């Protein structure tokens, strides 16, 4: 196994490890600036590979921020290994997730972020956007880097298999095929609406945790994904309880 590095936007690097046994890839993102930030730590078992990749880009002890979308092993499993390796690093997570989990899990106290709070790293501006239960996790949220219009969208658009580092080929079909296998997304009346609110950011690039980085029509892709989940909610609702409507 190896971790490949691709710059998907200026000074935003995708670190990607394909695990052949699982036919699944795990990506992290390093934002290089005055205060370097890692989004998604990777699994503990991948720490040697991912930390080696970060070390090819910056001295690892310069890492300042450790972030992730929600509490789950592939999102934050190696959090404390990073804290040990980078003495100036601090975890930053949504305030709710800090209260429910990270205050207890992290070896050093985390920074609690409010919804839509911006972390200024230097020239990069990372906005934390809370997306509770989208795609899953009470504490779920994402980061939008404003200077490059890059949405680090975590588990959204999760696909199976190996992927190119960067693509303009459509990503919604592979994501729905994977959803049919994993059933990883919470189907709630606000699922589609939350995805559409991310489209309102007008992202130019999407950084997927399990799949390629996408540089096609990101707004359309998010609307397509939202529409597909609205349909699934309506179908499941009708099957279980009678007609049910997503919120606008
Ligand atoms: Fe997840
Ligand atoms: Fe994930």
mmCIF file with all atom_site columns, N, CA and C in Angstrom, residues 43-105:
data_model
loop_
_atom_site.group_PDB
_atom_site.id
_atom_site.type_symbol
_atom_site.label_atom_id
_atom_site.label_alt_id
_atom_site.label_comp_id
_atom_site.label_asym_id
_atom_site.label_entity_id
_atom_site.label_seq_id
_atom_site.pdbx_PDB_ins_code
_atom_site.Cartn_x
_atom_site.Cartn_y
_atom_site.Cartn_z
_atom_site.occupancy
_atom_site.B_iso_or_equiv
_atom_site.pdbx_formal_charge
_atom_site.auth_seq_id
_atom_site.auth_comp_id
_atom_site.auth_asym_id
_atom_site.auth_atom_id
_atom_site.pdbx_PDB_model_num
ATOM 1   N N  . UNK A 1 43  ? -7.389  6.223  9.456  1.00 0.00 ? 43  UNK A N  1
ATOM 2   C CA . UNK A 1 43  ? -7.407  5.146  10.448 1.00 0.00 ? 43  UNK A CA 1
ATOM 3   C C  . UNK A 1 43  ? -6.068  5.074  11.181 1.00 0.00 ? 43  UNK A C  1
ATOM 4   N N  . UNK A 1 44  ? -6.114  4.566  12.393 1.00 0.00 ? 44  UNK A N  1
ATOM 5   C CA . UNK A 1 44  ? -4.844  4.378  13.121 1.00 0.00 ? 44  UNK A CA 1
ATOM 6   C C  . UNK A 1 44  ? -3.883  3.492  12.332 1.00 0.00 ? 44  UNK A C  1
ATOM 7   N N  . UNK A 1 45  ? -4.432  2.446  11.683 1.00 0.00 ? 45  UNK A N  1
ATOM 8   C CA . UNK A 1 45  ? -3.552  1.517  10.966 1.00 0.00 ? 45  UNK A CA 1
ATOM 9   C C  . UNK A 1 45  ? -2.860  2.190  9.776  1.00 0.00 ? 45  UNK A C  1
ATOM 10  N N  . UNK A 1 46  ? -3.426  3.307  9.314  1.00 0.00 ? 46  UNK A N  1
ATOM 11  C CA . UNK A 1 46  ? -2.819  3.998  8.173  1.00 0.00 ? 46  UNK A CA 1
ATOM 12  C C  . UNK A 1 46  ? -1.877  5.118  8.603  1.00 0.00 ? 46  UNK A C  1
ATOM 13  N N  . UNK A 1 47  ? -1.732  5.349  9.911  1.00 0.00 ? 47  UNK A N  1
ATOM 14  C CA . UNK A 1 47  ? -0.925  6.492  10.363 1.00 0.00 ? 47  UNK A CA 1
ATOM 15  C C  . UNK A 1 47  ? 0.502   6.470  9.815  1.00 0.00 ? 47  UNK A C  1
ATOM 16  N N  . UNK A 1 48  ? 1.183   5.326  9.793  1.00 0.00 ? 48  UNK A N  1
ATOM 17  C CA . UNK A 1 48  ? 2.554   5.370  9.251  1.00 0.00 ? 48  UNK A CA 1
ATOM 18  C C  . UNK A 1 48  ? 2.590   5.878  7.804  1.00 0.00 ? 48  UNK A C  1
ATOM 19  N N  . UNK A 1 49  ? 1.625   5.451  6.997  1.00 0.00 ? 49  UNK A N  1
ATOM 20  C CA . UNK A 1 49  ? 1.608   5.880  5.595  1.00 0.00 ? 49  UNK A CA 1
ATOM 21  C C  . UNK A 1 49  ? 1.206   7.349  5.469  1.00 0.00 ? 49  UNK A C  1
ATOM 22  N N  . UNK A 1 50  ? 0.172   7.735  6.187  1.00 0.00 ? 50  UNK A N  1
ATOM 23  C CA . UNK A 1 50  ? -0.347  9.106  6.027  1.00 0.00 ? 50  UNK A CA 1
ATOM 24  C C  . UNK A 1 50  ? 0.630   10.113 6.627  1.00 0.00 ? 50  UNK A C  1
ATOM 25  N N  . UNK A 1 51  ? 1.219   9.781  7.760  1.00 0.00 ? 51  UNK A N  1
ATOM 26  C CA . UNK A 1 51  ? 2.161   10.727 8.358  1.00 0.00 ? 51  UNK A CA 1
ATOM 27  C C  . UNK A 1 51  ? 3.419   10.862 7.498  1.00 0.00 ? 51  UNK A C  1
ATOM 28  N N  . UNK A 1 52  ? 3.808   9.775  6.848  1.00 0.00 ? 52  UNK A N  1
ATOM 29  C CA . UNK A 1 52  ? 4.938   9.869  5.919  1.00 0.00 ? 52  UNK A CA 1
ATOM 30  C C  . UNK A 1 52  ? 4.593   10.809 4.763  1.00 0.00 ? 52  UNK A C  1
ATOM 31  N N  . UNK A 1 53  ? 3.345   10.717 4.281  1.00 0.00 ? 53  UNK A N  1
ATOM 32  C CA . UNK A 1 53  ? 2.924   11.595 3.180  1.00 0.00 ? 53  UNK A CA 1
ATOM 33  C C  . UNK A 1 53  ? 2.909   13.052 3.627  1.00 0.00 ? 53  UNK A C  1
ATOM 34  N N  . UNK A 1 54  ? 2.368   13.320 4.808  1.00 0.00 ? 54  UNK A N  1
ATOM 35  C CA . UNK A 1 54  ? 2.382   14.707 5.316  1.00 0.00 ? 54  UNK A CA 1
ATOM 36  C C  . UNK A 1 54  ? 3.820   15.200 5.442  1.00 0.00 ? 54  UNK A C  1
ATOM 37  N N  . UNK A 1 55  ? 4.713   14.314 5.906  1.00 0.00 ? 55  UNK A N  1
ATOM 38  C CA . UNK A 1 55  ? 6.109   14.692 6.075  1.00 0.00 ? 55  UNK A CA 1
ATOM 39  C C  . UNK A 1 55  ? 6.820   15.004 4.778  1.00 0.00 ? 55  UNK A C  1
ATOM 40  N N  . UNK A 1 56  ? 6.275   14.561 3.666  1.00 0.00 ? 56  UNK A N  1
ATOM 41  C CA . UNK A 1 56  ? 6.852   14.922 2.371  1.00 0.00 ? 56  UNK A CA 1
ATOM 42  C C  . UNK A 1 56  ? 6.451   16.337 1.964  1.00 0.00 ? 56  UNK A C  1
ATOM 43  N N  . UNK A 1 57  ? 5.433   16.901 2.643  1.00 0.00 ? 57  UNK A N  1
ATOM 44  C CA . UNK A 1 57  ? 4.918   18.229 2.285  1.00 0.00 ? 57  UNK A CA 1
ATOM 45  C C  . UNK A 1 57  ? 5.332   19.303 3.282  1.00 0.00 ? 57  UNK A C  1
ATOM 46  N N  . UNK A 1 58  ? 5.291   18.963 4.577  1.00 0.00 ? 58  UNK A N  1
ATOM 47  C CA . UNK A 1 58  ? 5.696   19.905 5.630  1.00 0.00 ? 58  UNK A CA 1
ATOM 48  C C  . UNK A 1 58  ? 6.391   19.105 6.732  1.00 0.00 ? 58  UNK A C  1
ATOM 49  N N  . UNK A 1 59  ? 7.250   19.757 7.519  1.00 0.00 ? 59  UNK A N  1
ATOM 50  C CA . UNK A 1 59  ? 7.735   19.066 8.727  1.00 0.00 ? 59  UNK A CA 1
ATOM 51  C C  . UNK A 1 59  ? 6.540   18.744 9.610  1.00 0.00 ? 59  UNK A C  1
ATOM 52  N N  . UNK A 1 60  ? 6.412   17.507 10.016 1.00 0.00 ? 60  UNK A N  1
ATOM 53  C CA . UNK A 1 60  ? 5.187   17.066 10.678 1.00 0.00 ? 60  UNK A CA 1
ATOM 54  C C  . UNK A 1 60  ? 4.931   17.833 11.977 1.00 0.00 ? 60  UNK A C  1
ATOM 55  N N  . UNK A 1 61  ? 5.997   18.285 12.625 1.00 0.00 ? 61  UNK A N  1
ATOM 56  C CA . UNK A 1 61  ? 5.816   19.006 13.889 1.00 0.00 ? 61  UNK A CA 1
ATOM 57  C C  . UNK A 1 61  ? 5.244   20.403 13.660 1.00 0.00 ? 61  UNK A C  1
ATOM 58  N N  . UNK A 1 62  ? 5.169   20.841 12.389 1.00 0.00 ? 62  UNK A N  1
ATOM 59  C CA . UNK A 1 62  ? 4.552   22.150 12.105 1.00 0.00 ? 62  UNK A CA 1
ATOM 60  C C  . UNK A 1 62  ? 3.034   22.073 11.963 1.00 0.00 ? 62  UNK A C  1
ATOM 61  N N  . UNK A 1 63  ? 2.493   20.863 11.940 1.00 0.00 ? 63  UNK A N  1
ATOM 62  C CA . UNK A 1 63  ? 1.040   20.751 11.821 1.00 0.00 ? 63  UNK A CA 1
ATOM 63  C C  . UNK A 1 63  ? 0.380   21.499 12.984 1.00 0.00 ? 63  UNK A C  1
ATOM 64  N N  . UNK A 1 64  ? -0.600  22.351 12.663 1.00 0.00 ? 64  UNK A N  1
ATOM 65  C CA . UNK A 1 64  ? -1.223  23.170 13.705 1.00 0.00 ? 64  UNK A CA 1
ATOM 66  C C  . UNK A 1 64  ? -2.635  22.706 14.056 1.00 0.00 ? 64  UNK A C  1
ATOM 67  N N  . UNK A 1 65  ? -3.398  22.250 13.023 1.00 0.00 ? 65  UNK A N  1
ATOM 68  C CA . UNK A 1 65  ? -4.798  21.910 13.271 1.00 0.00 ? 65  UNK A CA 1
ATOM 69  C C  . UNK A 1 65  ? -5.119  20.508 12.762 1.00 0.00 ? 65  UNK A C  1
ATOM 70  N N  . UNK A 1 66  ? -5.850  19.784 13.571 1.00 0.00 ? 66  UNK A N  1
ATOM 71  C CA . UNK A 1 66  ? -6.315  18.433 13.225 1.00 0.00 ? 66  UNK A CA 1
ATOM 72  C C  . UNK A 1 66  ? -7.837  18.498 13.216 1.00 0.00 ? 66  UNK A C  1
ATOM 73  N N  . UNK A 1 67  ? -8.434  18.256 12.056 1.00 0.00 ? 67  UNK A N  1
ATOM 74  C CA . UNK A 1 67  ? -9.885  18.389 11.931 1.00 0.00 ? 67  UNK A CA 1
ATOM 75  C C  . UNK A 1 67  ? -10.461 17.153 11.235 1.00 0.00 ? 67  UNK A C  1
ATOM 76  N N  . UNK A 1 68  ? -11.770 17.033 11.321 1.00 0.00 ? 68  UNK A N  1
ATOM 77  C CA . UNK A 1 68  ? -12.466 15.920 10.667 1.00 0.00 ? 68  UNK A CA 1
ATOM 78  C C  . UNK A 1 68  ? -13.939 16.246 10.638 1.00 0.00 ? 68  UNK A C  1
ATOM 79  N N  . UNK A 1 69  ? -14.700 15.403 9.923  1.00 0.00 ? 69  UNK A N  1
ATOM 80  C CA . UNK A 1 69  ? -16.124 15.681 9.771  1.00 0.00 ? 69  UNK A CA 1
ATOM 81  C C  . UNK A 1 69  ? -16.945 15.228 10.966 1.00 0.00 ? 69  UNK A C  1
ATOM 82  N N  . UNK A 1 70  ? -16.751 13.970 11.363 1.00 0.00 ? 70  UNK A N  1
ATOM 83  C CA . UNK A 1 70  ? -17.518 13.417 12.476 1.00 0.00 ? 70  UNK A CA 1
ATOM 84  C C  . UNK A 1 70  ? -16.687 12.326 13.141 1.00 0.00 ? 70  UNK A C  1
ATOM 85  N N  . UNK A 1 71  ? -17.092 11.927 14.312 1.00 0.00 ? 71  UNK A N  1
ATOM 86  C CA . UNK A 1 71  ? -16.323 10.932 15.056 1.00 0.00 ? 71  UNK A CA 1
ATOM 87  C C  . UNK A 1 71  ? -16.572 9.547  14.466 1.00 0.00 ? 71  UNK A C  1
ATOM 88  N N  . UNK A 1 72  ? -15.536 8.980  13.915 1.00 0.00 ? 72  UNK A N  1
ATOM 89  C CA . UNK A 1 72  ? -15.564 7.664  13.285 1.00 0.00 ? 72  UNK A CA 1
ATOM 90  C C  . UNK A 1 72  ? -14.099 7.312  13.019 1.00 0.00 ? 72  UNK A C  1
ATOM 91  N N  . UNK A 1 73  ? -13.769 6.038  12.959 1.00 0.00 ? 73  UNK A N  1
ATOM 92  C CA . UNK A 1 73  ? -12.353 5.665  12.924 1.00 0.00 ? 73  UNK A CA 1
ATOM 93  C C  . UNK A 1 73  ? -11.603 6.246  11.733 1.00 0.00 ? 73  UNK A C  1
ATOM 94  N N  . UNK A 1 74  ? -12.243 6.233  10.544 1.00 0.00 ? 74  UNK A N  1
ATOM 95  C CA . UNK A 1 74  ? -11.492 6.750  9.388  1.00 0.00 ? 74  UNK A CA 1
ATOM 96  C C  . UNK A 1 74  ? -11.400 8.274  9.402  1.00 0.00 ? 74  UNK A C  1
ATOM 97  N N  . UNK A 1 75  ? -12.266 8.918  10.176 1.00 0.00 ? 75  UNK A N  1
ATOM 98  C CA . UNK A 1 75  ? -12.234 10.383 10.277 1.00 0.00 ? 75  UNK A CA 1
ATOM 99  C C  . UNK A 1 75  ? -11.202 10.863 11.303 1.00 0.00 ? 75  UNK A C  1
ATOM 100 N N  . UNK A 1 76  ? -11.128 10.161 12.438 1.00 0.00 ? 76  UNK A N  1
ATOM 101 C CA . UNK A 1 76  ? -10.305 10.699 13.525 1.00 0.00 ? 76  UNK A CA 1
ATOM 102 C C  . UNK A 1 76  ? -9.590  9.613  14.326 1.00 0.00 ? 76  UNK A C  1
ATOM 103 N N  . UNK A 1 77  ? -9.507  8.404  13.781 1.00 0.00 ? 77  UNK A N  1
ATOM 104 C CA . UNK A 1 77  ? -8.941  7.297  14.549 1.00 0.00 ? 77  UNK A CA 1
ATOM 105 C C  . UNK A 1 77  ? -7.522  7.528  15.013 1.00 0.00 ? 77  UNK A C  1
ATOM 106 N N  . UNK A 1 78  ? -6.727  8.243  14.214 1.00 0.00 ? 78  UNK A N  1
ATOM 107 C CA . UNK A 1 78  ? -5.327  8.464  14.590 1.00 0.00 ? 78  UNK A CA 1
ATOM 108 C C  . UNK A 1 78  ? -5.119  9.840  15.225 1.00 0.00 ? 78  UNK A C  1
ATOM 109 N N  . UNK A 1 79  ? -6.196  10.478 15.665 1.00 0.00 ? 79  UNK A N  1
ATOM 110 C CA . UNK A 1 79  ? -6.124  11.830 16.249 1.00 0.00 ? 79  UNK A CA 1
ATOM 111 C C  . UNK A 1 79  ? -5.022  11.937 17.299 1.00 0.00 ? 79  UNK A C  1
ATOM 112 N N  . UNK A 1 80  ? -4.970  11.010 18.225 1.00 0.00 ? 80  UNK A N  1
ATOM 113 C CA . UNK A 1 80  ? -3.999  11.138 19.313 1.00 0.00 ? 80  UNK A CA 1
ATOM 114 C C  . UNK A 1 80  ? -2.582  10.813 18.865 1.00 0.00 ? 80  UNK A C  1
ATOM 115 N N  . UNK A 1 81  ? -2.434  10.031 17.809 1.00 0.00 ? 81  UNK A N  1
ATOM 116 C CA . UNK A 1 81  ? -1.099  9.808  17.253 1.00 0.00 ? 81  UNK A CA 1
ATOM 117 C C  . UNK A 1 81  ? -0.576  11.104 16.633 1.00 0.00 ? 81  UNK A C  1
ATOM 118 N N  . UNK A 1 82  ? -1.475  11.830 15.978 1.00 0.00 ? 82  UNK A N  1
ATOM 119 C CA . UNK A 1 82  ? -1.081  13.138 15.418 1.00 0.00 ? 82  UNK A CA 1
ATOM 120 C C  . UNK A 1 82  ? -0.733  14.127 16.527 1.00 0.00 ? 82  UNK A C  1
ATOM 121 N N  . UNK A 1 83  ? -1.527  14.142 17.593 1.00 0.00 ? 83  UNK A N  1
ATOM 122 C CA . UNK A 1 83  ? -1.226  15.050 18.709 1.00 0.00 ? 83  UNK A CA 1
ATOM 123 C C  . UNK A 1 83  ? 0.145   14.738 19.309 1.00 0.00 ? 83  UNK A C  1
ATOM 124 N N  . UNK A 1 84  ? 0.483   13.468 19.352 1.00 0.00 ? 84  UNK A N  1
ATOM 125 C CA . UNK A 1 84  ? 1.782   13.084 19.907 1.00 0.00 ? 84  UNK A CA 1
ATOM 126 C C  . UNK A 1 84  ? 2.927   13.471 18.972 1.00 0.00 ? 84  UNK A C  1
ATOM 127 N N  . UNK A 1 85  ? 2.669   13.378 17.673 1.00 0.00 ? 85  UNK A N  1
ATOM 128 C CA . UNK A 1 85  ? 3.725   13.652 16.697 1.00 0.00 ? 85  UNK A CA 1
ATOM 129 C C  . UNK A 1 85  ? 3.923   15.145 16.448 1.00 0.00 ? 85  UNK A C  1
ATOM 130 N N  . UNK A 1 86  ? 2.898   15.937 16.726 1.00 0.00 ? 86  UNK A N  1
ATOM 131 C CA . UNK A 1 86  ? 2.917   17.372 16.390 1.00 0.00 ? 86  UNK A CA 1
ATOM 132 C C  . UNK A 1 86  ? 2.595   18.155 17.664 1.00 0.00 ? 86  UNK A C  1
ATOM 133 N N  . UNK A 1 87  ? 3.624   18.589 18.399 1.00 0.00 ? 87  UNK A N  1
ATOM 134 C CA . UNK A 1 87  ? 3.391   19.160 19.732 1.00 0.00 ? 87  UNK A CA 1
ATOM 135 C C  . UNK A 1 87  ? 2.586   20.450 19.720 1.00 0.00 ? 87  UNK A C  1
ATOM 136 N N  . UNK A 1 88  ? 2.569   21.170 18.581 1.00 0.00 ? 88  UNK A N  1
ATOM 137 C CA . UNK A 1 88  ? 1.792   22.417 18.526 1.00 0.00 ? 88  UNK A CA 1
ATOM 138 C C  . UNK A 1 88  ? 0.400   22.210 17.946 1.00 0.00 ? 88  UNK A C  1
ATOM 139 N N  . UNK A 1 89  ? 0.055   20.991 17.627 1.00 0.00 ? 89  UNK A N  1
ATOM 140 C CA . UNK A 1 89  ? -1.236  20.732 16.988 1.00 0.00 ? 89  UNK A CA 1
ATOM 141 C C  . UNK A 1 89  ? -2.361  20.663 18.013 1.00 0.00 ? 89  UNK A C  1
ATOM 142 N N  . UNK A 1 90  ? -3.539  21.082 17.552 1.00 0.00 ? 90  UNK A N  1
ATOM 143 C CA . UNK A 1 90  ? -4.744  21.010 18.382 1.00 0.00 ? 90  UNK A CA 1
ATOM 144 C C  . UNK A 1 90  ? -5.877  20.493 17.509 1.00 0.00 ? 90  UNK A C  1
ATOM 145 N N  . UNK A 1 91  ? -6.719  19.689 18.094 1.00 0.00 ? 91  UNK A N  1
ATOM 146 C CA . UNK A 1 91  ? -7.920  19.253 17.394 1.00 0.00 ? 91  UNK A CA 1
ATOM 147 C C  . UNK A 1 91  ? -8.914  20.406 17.378 1.00 0.00 ? 91  UNK A C  1
ATOM 148 N N  . UNK A 1 92  ? -9.584  20.602 16.233 1.00 0.00 ? 92  UNK A N  1
ATOM 149 C CA . UNK A 1 92  ? -10.681 21.572 16.139 1.00 0.00 ? 92  UNK A CA 1
ATOM 150 C C  . UNK A 1 92  ? -11.888 20.833 15.573 1.00 0.00 ? 92  UNK A C  1
ATOM 151 N N  . UNK A 1 93  ? -12.996 20.908 16.282 1.00 0.00 ? 93  UNK A N  1
ATOM 152 C CA . UNK A 1 93  ? -14.194 20.173 15.863 1.00 0.00 ? 93  UNK A CA 1
ATOM 153 C C  . UNK A 1 93  ? -15.419 20.987 16.263 1.00 0.00 ? 93  UNK A C  1
ATOM 154 N N  . UNK A 1 94  ? -16.570 20.628 15.706 1.00 0.00 ? 94  UNK A N  1
ATOM 155 C CA . UNK A 1 94  ? -17.790 21.323 16.055 1.00 0.00 ? 94  UNK A CA 1
ATOM 156 C C  . UNK A 1 94  ? -18.048 21.271 17.557 1.00 0.00 ? 94  UNK A C  1
ATOM 157 N N  . UNK A 1 95  ? -18.688 22.329 18.061 1.00 0.00 ? 95  UNK A N  1
ATOM 158 C CA . UNK A 1 95  ? -18.884 22.436 19.515 1.00 0.00 ? 95  UNK A CA 1
ATOM 159 C C  . UNK A 1 95  ? -19.682 21.260 20.059 1.00 0.00 ? 95  UNK A C  1
ATOM 160 N N  . UNK A 1 96  ? -20.703 20.839 19.322 1.00 0.00 ? 96  UNK A N  1
ATOM 161 C CA . UNK A 1 96  ? -21.514 19.713 19.790 1.00 0.00 ? 96  UNK A CA 1
ATOM 162 C C  . UNK A 1 96  ? -20.674 18.440 19.889 1.00 0.00 ? 96  UNK A C  1
ATOM 163 N N  . UNK A 1 97  ? -19.892 18.179 18.843 1.00 0.00 ? 97  UNK A N  1
ATOM 164 C CA . UNK A 1 97  ? -19.061 16.986 18.834 1.00 0.00 ? 97  UNK A CA 1
ATOM 165 C C  . UNK A 1 97  ? -17.983 17.023 19.905 1.00 0.00 ? 97  UNK A C  1
ATOM 166 N N  . UNK A 1 98  ? -17.510 18.229 20.235 1.00 0.00 ? 98  UNK A N  1
ATOM 167 C CA . UNK A 1 98  ? -16.558 18.328 21.350 1.00 0.00 ? 98  UNK A CA 1
ATOM 168 C C  . UNK A 1 98  ? -17.233 17.918 22.648 1.00 0.00 ? 98  UNK A C  1
ATOM 169 N N  . UNK A 1 99  ? -18.454 18.409 22.842 1.00 0.00 ? 99  UNK A N  1
ATOM 170 C CA . UNK A 1 99  ? -19.153 18.090 24.090 1.00 0.00 ? 99  UNK A CA 1
ATOM 171 C C  . UNK A 1 99  ? -19.486 16.601 24.179 1.00 0.00 ? 99  UNK A C  1
ATOM 172 N N  . UNK A 1 100 ? -19.950 16.029 23.054 1.00 0.00 ? 100 UNK A N  1
ATOM 173 C CA . UNK A 1 100 ? -20.413 14.633 23.112 1.00 0.00 ? 100 UNK A CA 1
ATOM 174 C C  . UNK A 1 100 ? -19.260 13.633 23.092 1.00 0.00 ? 100 UNK A C  1
ATOM 175 N N  . UNK A 1 101 ? -18.150 13.967 22.451 1.00 0.00 ? 101 UNK A N  1
ATOM 176 C CA . UNK A 1 101 ? -17.103 12.948 22.260 1.00 0.00 ? 101 UNK A CA 1
ATOM 177 C C  . UNK A 1 101 ? -15.676 13.451 22.412 1.00 0.00 ? 101 UNK A C  1
ATOM 178 N N  . UNK A 1 102 ? -15.326 14.522 21.726 1.00 0.00 ? 102 UNK A N  1
ATOM 179 C CA . UNK A 1 102 ? -13.904 14.815 21.529 1.00 0.00 ? 102 UNK A CA 1
ATOM 180 C C  . UNK A 1 102 ? -13.241 15.364 22.790 1.00 0.00 ? 102 UNK A C  1
ATOM 181 N N  . UNK A 1 103 ? -14.004 16.070 23.638 1.00 0.00 ? 103 UNK A N  1
ATOM 182 C CA . UNK A 1 103 ? -13.413 16.509 24.909 1.00 0.00 ? 103 UNK A CA 1
ATOM 183 C C  . UNK A 1 103 ? -12.877 15.312 25.689 1.00 0.00 ? 103 UNK A C  1
ATOM 184 N N  . UNK A 1 104 ? -13.530 14.196 25.538 1.00 0.00 ? 104 UNK A N  1
ATOM 185 C CA . UNK A 1 104 ? -13.113 12.983 26.255 1.00 0.00 ? 104 UNK A CA 1
ATOM 186 C C  . UNK A 1 104 ? -12.079 12.189 25.469 1.00 0.00 ? 104 UNK A C  1
ATOM 187 N N  . UNK A 1 105 ? -12.228 12.116 24.153 1.00 0.00 ? 105 UNK A N  1
ATOM 188 C CA . UNK A 1 105 ? -11.375 11.244 23.348 1.00 0.00 ? 105 UNK A CA 1
ATOM 189 C C  . UNK A 1 105 ? -9.983  11.817 23.106 1.00 0.00 ? 105 UNK A C  1
#
